[in-house]
PDB file of C-alpha atoms and ligand atoms in Angstrom:
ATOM      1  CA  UNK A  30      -8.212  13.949  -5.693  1.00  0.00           C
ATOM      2  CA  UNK A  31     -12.199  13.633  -6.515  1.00  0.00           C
ATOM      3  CA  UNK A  32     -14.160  11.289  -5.444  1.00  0.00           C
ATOM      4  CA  UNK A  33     -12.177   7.505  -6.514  1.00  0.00           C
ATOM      5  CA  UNK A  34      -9.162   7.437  -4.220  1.00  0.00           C
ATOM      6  CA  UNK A  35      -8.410   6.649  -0.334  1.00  0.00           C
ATOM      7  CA  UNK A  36      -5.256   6.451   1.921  1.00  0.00           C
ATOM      8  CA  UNK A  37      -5.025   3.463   3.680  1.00  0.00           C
ATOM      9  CA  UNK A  38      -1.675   2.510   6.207  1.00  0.00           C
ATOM     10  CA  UNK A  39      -1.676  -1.343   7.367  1.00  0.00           C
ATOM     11  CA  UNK A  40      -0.422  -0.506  10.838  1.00  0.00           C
ATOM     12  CA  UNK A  41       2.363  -2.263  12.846  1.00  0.00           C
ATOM     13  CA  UNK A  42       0.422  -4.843  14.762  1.00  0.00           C
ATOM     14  CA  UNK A  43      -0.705  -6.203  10.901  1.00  0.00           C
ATOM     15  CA  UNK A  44       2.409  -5.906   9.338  1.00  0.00           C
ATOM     16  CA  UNK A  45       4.250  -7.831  12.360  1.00  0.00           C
ATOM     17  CA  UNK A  46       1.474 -10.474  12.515  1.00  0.00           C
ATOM     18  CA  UNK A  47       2.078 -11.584   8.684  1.00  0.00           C
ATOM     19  CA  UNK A  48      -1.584 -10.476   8.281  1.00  0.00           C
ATOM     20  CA  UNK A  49      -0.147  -8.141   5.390  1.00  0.00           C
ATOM     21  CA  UNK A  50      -1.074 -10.583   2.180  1.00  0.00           C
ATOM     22  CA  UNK A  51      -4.775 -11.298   3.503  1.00  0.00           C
ATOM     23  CA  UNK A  52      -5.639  -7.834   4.321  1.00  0.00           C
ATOM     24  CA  UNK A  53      -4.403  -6.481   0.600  1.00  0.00           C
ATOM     25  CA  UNK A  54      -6.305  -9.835  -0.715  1.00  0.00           C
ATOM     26  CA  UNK A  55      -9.258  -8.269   1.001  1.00  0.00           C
ATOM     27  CA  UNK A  56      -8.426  -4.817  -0.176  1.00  0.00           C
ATOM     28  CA  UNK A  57      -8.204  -6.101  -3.704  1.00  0.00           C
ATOM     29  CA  UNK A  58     -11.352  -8.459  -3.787  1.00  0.00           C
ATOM     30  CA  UNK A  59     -13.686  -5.087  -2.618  1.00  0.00           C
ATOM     31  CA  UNK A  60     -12.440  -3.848  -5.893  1.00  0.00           C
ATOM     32  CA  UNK A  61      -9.458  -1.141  -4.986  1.00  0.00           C
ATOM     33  CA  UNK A  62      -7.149  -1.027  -6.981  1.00  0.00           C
ATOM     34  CA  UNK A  63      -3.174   0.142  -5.440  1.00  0.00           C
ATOM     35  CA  UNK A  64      -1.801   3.555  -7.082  1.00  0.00           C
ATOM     36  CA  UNK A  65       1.195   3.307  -5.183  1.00  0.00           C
ATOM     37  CA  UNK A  66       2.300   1.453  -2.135  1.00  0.00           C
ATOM     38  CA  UNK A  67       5.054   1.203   0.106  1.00  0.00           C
ATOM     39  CA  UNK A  68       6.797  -0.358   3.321  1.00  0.00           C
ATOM     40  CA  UNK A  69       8.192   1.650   5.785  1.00  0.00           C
ATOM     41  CA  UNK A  70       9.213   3.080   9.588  1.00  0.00           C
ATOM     42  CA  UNK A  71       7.662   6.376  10.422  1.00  0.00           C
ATOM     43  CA  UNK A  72       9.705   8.629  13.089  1.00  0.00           C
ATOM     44  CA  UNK A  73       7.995   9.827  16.149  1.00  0.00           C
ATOM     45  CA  UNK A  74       7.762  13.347  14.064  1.00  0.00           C
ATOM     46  CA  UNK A  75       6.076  12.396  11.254  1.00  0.00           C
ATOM     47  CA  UNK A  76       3.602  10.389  13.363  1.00  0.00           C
ATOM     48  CA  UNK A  77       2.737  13.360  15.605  1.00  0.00           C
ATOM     49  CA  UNK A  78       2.276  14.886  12.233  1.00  0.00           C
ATOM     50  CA  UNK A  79       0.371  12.372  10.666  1.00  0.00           C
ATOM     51  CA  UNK A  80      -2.107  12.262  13.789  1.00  0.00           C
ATOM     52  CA  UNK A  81      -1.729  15.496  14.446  1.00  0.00           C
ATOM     53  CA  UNK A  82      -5.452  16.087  14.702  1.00  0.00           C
ATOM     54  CA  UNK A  83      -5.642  14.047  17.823  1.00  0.00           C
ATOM     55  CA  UNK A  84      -3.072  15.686  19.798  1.00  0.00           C
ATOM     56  CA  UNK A  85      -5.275  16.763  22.585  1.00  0.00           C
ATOM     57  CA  UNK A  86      -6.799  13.348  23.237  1.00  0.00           C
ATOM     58  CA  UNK A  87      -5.691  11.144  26.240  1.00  0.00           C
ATOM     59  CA  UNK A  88      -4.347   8.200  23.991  1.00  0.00           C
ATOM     60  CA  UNK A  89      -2.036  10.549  21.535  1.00  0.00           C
ATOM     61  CA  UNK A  90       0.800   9.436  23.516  1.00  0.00           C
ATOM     62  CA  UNK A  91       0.170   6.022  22.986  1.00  0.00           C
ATOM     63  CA  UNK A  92      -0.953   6.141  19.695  1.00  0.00           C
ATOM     64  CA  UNK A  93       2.234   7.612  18.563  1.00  0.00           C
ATOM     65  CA  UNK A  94       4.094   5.022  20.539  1.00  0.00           C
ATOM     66  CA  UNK A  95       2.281   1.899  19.194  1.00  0.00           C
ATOM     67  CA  UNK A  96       1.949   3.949  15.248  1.00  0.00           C
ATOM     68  CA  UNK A  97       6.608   3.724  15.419  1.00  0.00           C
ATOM     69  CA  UNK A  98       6.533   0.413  17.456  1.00  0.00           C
ATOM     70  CA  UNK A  99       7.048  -1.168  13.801  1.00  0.00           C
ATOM     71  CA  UNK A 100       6.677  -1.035   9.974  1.00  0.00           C
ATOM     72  CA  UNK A 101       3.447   0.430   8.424  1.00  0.00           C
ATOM     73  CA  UNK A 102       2.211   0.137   4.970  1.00  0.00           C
ATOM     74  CA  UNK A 103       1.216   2.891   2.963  1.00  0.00           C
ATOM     75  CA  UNK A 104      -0.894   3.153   0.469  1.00  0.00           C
ATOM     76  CA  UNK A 105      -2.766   4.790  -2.050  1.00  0.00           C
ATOM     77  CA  UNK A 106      -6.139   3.060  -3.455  1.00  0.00           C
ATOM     78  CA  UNK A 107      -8.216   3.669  -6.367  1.00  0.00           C
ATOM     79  CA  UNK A 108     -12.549   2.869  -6.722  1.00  0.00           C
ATOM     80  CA  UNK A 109     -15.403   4.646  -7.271  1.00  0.00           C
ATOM     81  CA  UNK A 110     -16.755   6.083  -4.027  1.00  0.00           C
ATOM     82  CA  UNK A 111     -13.540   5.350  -2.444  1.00  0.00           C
ATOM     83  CA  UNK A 112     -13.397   7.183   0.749  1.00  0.00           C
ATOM     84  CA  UNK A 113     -16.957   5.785   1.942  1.00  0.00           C
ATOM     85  CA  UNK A 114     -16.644   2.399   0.832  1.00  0.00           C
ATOM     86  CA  UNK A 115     -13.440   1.947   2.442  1.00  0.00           C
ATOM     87  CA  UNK A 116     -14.337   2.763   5.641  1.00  0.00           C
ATOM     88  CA  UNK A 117     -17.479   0.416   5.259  1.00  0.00           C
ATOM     89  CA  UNK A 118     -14.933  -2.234   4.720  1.00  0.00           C
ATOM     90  CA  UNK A 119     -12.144  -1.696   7.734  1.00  0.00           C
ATOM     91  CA  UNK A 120     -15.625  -1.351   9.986  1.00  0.00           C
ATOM     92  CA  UNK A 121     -15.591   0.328  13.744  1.00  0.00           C
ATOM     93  CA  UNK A 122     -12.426   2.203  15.224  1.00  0.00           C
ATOM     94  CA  UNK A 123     -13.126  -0.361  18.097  1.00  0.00           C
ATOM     95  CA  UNK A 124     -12.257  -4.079  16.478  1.00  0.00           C
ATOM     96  CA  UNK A 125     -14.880  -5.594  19.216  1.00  0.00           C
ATOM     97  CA  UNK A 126     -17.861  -3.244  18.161  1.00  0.00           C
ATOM     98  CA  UNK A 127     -16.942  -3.677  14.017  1.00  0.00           C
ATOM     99  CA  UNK A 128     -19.071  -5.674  11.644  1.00  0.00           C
ATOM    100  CA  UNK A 129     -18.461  -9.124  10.363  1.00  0.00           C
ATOM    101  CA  UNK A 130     -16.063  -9.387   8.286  1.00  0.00           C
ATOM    102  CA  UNK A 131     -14.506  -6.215   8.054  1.00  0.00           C
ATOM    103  CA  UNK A 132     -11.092  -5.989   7.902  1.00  0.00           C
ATOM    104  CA  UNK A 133     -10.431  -4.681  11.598  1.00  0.00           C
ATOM    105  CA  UNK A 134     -12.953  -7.517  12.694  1.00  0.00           C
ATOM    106  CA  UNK A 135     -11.016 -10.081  10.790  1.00  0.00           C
ATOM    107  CA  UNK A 136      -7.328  -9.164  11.688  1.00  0.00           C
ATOM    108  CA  UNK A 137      -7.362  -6.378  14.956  1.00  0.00           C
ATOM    109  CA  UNK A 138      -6.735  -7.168  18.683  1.00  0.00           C
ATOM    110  CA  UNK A 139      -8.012  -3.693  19.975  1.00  0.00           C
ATOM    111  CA  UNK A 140      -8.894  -0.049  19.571  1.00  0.00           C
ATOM    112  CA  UNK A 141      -5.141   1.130  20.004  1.00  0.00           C
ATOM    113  CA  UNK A 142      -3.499  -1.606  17.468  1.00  0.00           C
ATOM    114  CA  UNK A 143      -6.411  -1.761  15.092  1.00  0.00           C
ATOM    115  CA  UNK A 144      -4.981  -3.253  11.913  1.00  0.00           C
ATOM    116  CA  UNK A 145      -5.450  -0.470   9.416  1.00  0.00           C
ATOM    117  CA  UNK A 146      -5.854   3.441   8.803  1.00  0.00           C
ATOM    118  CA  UNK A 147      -8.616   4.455   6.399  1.00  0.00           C
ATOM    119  CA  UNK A 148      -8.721   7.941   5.307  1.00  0.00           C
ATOM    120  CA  UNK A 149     -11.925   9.662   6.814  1.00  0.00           C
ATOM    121  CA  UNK A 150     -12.587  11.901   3.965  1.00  0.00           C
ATOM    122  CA  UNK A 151     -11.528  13.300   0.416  1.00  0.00           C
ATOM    123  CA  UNK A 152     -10.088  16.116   2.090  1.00  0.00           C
ATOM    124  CA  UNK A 153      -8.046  14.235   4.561  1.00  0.00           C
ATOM    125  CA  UNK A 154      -7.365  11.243   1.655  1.00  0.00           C
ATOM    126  CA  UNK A 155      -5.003  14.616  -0.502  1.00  0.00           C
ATOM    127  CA  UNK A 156      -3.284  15.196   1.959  1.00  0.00           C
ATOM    128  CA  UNK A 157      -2.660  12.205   3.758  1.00  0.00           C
ATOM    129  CA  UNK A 158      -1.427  10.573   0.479  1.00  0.00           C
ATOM    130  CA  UNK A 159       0.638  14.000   0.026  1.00  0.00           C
ATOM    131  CA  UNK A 160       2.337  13.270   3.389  1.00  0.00           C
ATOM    132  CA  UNK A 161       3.461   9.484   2.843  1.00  0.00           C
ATOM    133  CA  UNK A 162       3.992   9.919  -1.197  1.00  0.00           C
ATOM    134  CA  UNK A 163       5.467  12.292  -4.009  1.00  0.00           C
ATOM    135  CA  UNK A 164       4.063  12.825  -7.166  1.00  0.00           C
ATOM    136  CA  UNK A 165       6.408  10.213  -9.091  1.00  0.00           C
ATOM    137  CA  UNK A 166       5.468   7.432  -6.637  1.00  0.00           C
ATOM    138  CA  UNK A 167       2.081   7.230  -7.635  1.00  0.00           C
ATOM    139  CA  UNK A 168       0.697   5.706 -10.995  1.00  0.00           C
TER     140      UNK A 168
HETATM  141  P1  LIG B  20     -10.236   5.794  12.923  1.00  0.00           P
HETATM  142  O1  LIG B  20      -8.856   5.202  12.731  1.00  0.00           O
HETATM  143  O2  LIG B  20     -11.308   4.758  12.911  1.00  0.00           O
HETATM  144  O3  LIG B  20     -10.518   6.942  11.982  1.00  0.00           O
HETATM  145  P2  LIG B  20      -9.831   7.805  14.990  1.00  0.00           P
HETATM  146  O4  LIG B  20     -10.865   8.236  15.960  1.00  0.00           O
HETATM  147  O5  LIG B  20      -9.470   8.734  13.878  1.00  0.00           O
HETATM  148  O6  LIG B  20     -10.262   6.383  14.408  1.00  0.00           O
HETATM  149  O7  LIG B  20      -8.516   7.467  15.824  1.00  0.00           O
HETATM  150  C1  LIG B  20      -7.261   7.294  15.196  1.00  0.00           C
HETATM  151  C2  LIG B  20      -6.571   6.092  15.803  1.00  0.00           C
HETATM  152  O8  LIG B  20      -6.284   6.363  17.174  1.00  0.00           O
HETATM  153  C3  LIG B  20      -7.415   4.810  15.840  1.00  0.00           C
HETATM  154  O9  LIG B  20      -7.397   4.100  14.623  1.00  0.00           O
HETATM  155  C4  LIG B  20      -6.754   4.042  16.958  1.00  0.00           C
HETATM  156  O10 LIG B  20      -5.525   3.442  16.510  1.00  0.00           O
HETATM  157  C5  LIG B  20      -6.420   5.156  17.936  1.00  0.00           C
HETATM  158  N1  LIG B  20      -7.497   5.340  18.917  1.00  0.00           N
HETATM  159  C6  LIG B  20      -8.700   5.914  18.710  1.00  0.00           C
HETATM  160  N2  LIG B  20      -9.449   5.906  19.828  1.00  0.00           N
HETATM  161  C7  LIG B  20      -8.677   5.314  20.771  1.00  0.00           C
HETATM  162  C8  LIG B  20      -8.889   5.027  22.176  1.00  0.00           C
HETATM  163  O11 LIG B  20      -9.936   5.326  22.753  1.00  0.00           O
HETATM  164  N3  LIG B  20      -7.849   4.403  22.815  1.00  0.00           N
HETATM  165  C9  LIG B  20      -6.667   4.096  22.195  1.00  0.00           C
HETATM  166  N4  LIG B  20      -6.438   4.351  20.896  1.00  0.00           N
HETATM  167  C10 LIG B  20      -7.423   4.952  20.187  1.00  0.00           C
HETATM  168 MG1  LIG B  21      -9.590   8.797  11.805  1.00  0.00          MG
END
C-alpha cells in the first residue's frame, strides 16, 4: 500500500447512533473513495489484537470493552495522500479538543467512544486493512 489508501472502522457508539450514512457522506464528499467495506462484531481477541499497541495503557481495558460493546464498520479508503488527510478530517483523539467540523467533532460523545478509527500511518494502514480484510474483499 503506497501512499493513496487508509483504514478507517466507524466504531460502535456511531454505528448504534444511526450516525453511519452521514459519516460515509462525509467520508465520500472529502473525496475517498471505499475499496472494500464491511459490517461486523469483533471478539474480545481480535480487539486486543487490533489495539494491541496500547496494551500497557490504563484505558486498554476499557477500550476493548467499549471497541465489542457493538458493530464496527470496516473499511478500506482510497485518495491521494490518504493517511494524512484522513486524520485531518476525523480531527483530535479527544472529540472536545477536535476542530470544527471534523468528523469526531460532528458525531463523538468522548475520548473513549470517539466515532471513528483512522489509520495513523501507511505502515499501520497494510496491516490494519490485512487484519479486517482478505485479498478478494477488496476492489
Ligand atoms: P487515535 O484513535 O486518535 O489514533 P490513539 O491514541 O491511537 O488515538 O488511541 C486509540 C483509541 O483509544 C482512541 O481512539 C480512543 O477510542 C481510545 N483512547 C485513547 N486515549 C484514551 C483515554 O485517555 N481514555 C479513554 N480512551 C482513550
Ligand atoms: Mg491511533
Amino acid at each position: 500500500m503506497k501512499n493513496t489508501r487508509t483504514f478507517t472502522m466507524i466504531k460502535p457508539d456511531a454505528v448504534l447512533n444511526n450516525y453511519t450514512g452521514p459519516i460515509i457522506e462525509h467520508i465520500e464528499k472529502a473525496g475517498f473513495k471505499i475499496i472494500a467495506m464491511k459490517l461486523k462484531n469483533l471478539s474480545i481477541e481480535q480487539a486486543k489484537q487490533f489495539y494491541k499497541i496500547h496494551e500497557e495503557k490504563p484505558f486498554f481495558n476499557d477500550l476493548i470493552q467499549y471497541i465489542t460493546s457493538g458493530p464496527i464498520i470496516a473499511a478500506i479508503l482510497e485518495k491521494d495522500n490518504a493517511v494524512e488527510d484522513f486524520r485531518t478530517l476525523i480531527g483530535s483523539t479527544n472529540p472536545a479538543e477536535a476542530d470544527e467540523g471534523t468528523i469526531r467533532r460532528l458525531y463523538a460523545k468522548s475520548i473513549d467512544a470517539n466515532a471513528i478509527h483512522g489509520s495513523d500511518s501507511n505502515e499501520n494502514a497494510e496491516i490494519e486493512s490485512n487484519f479486517h480484510f482478505s485479498q478478494e474483499e477488496i476492489i
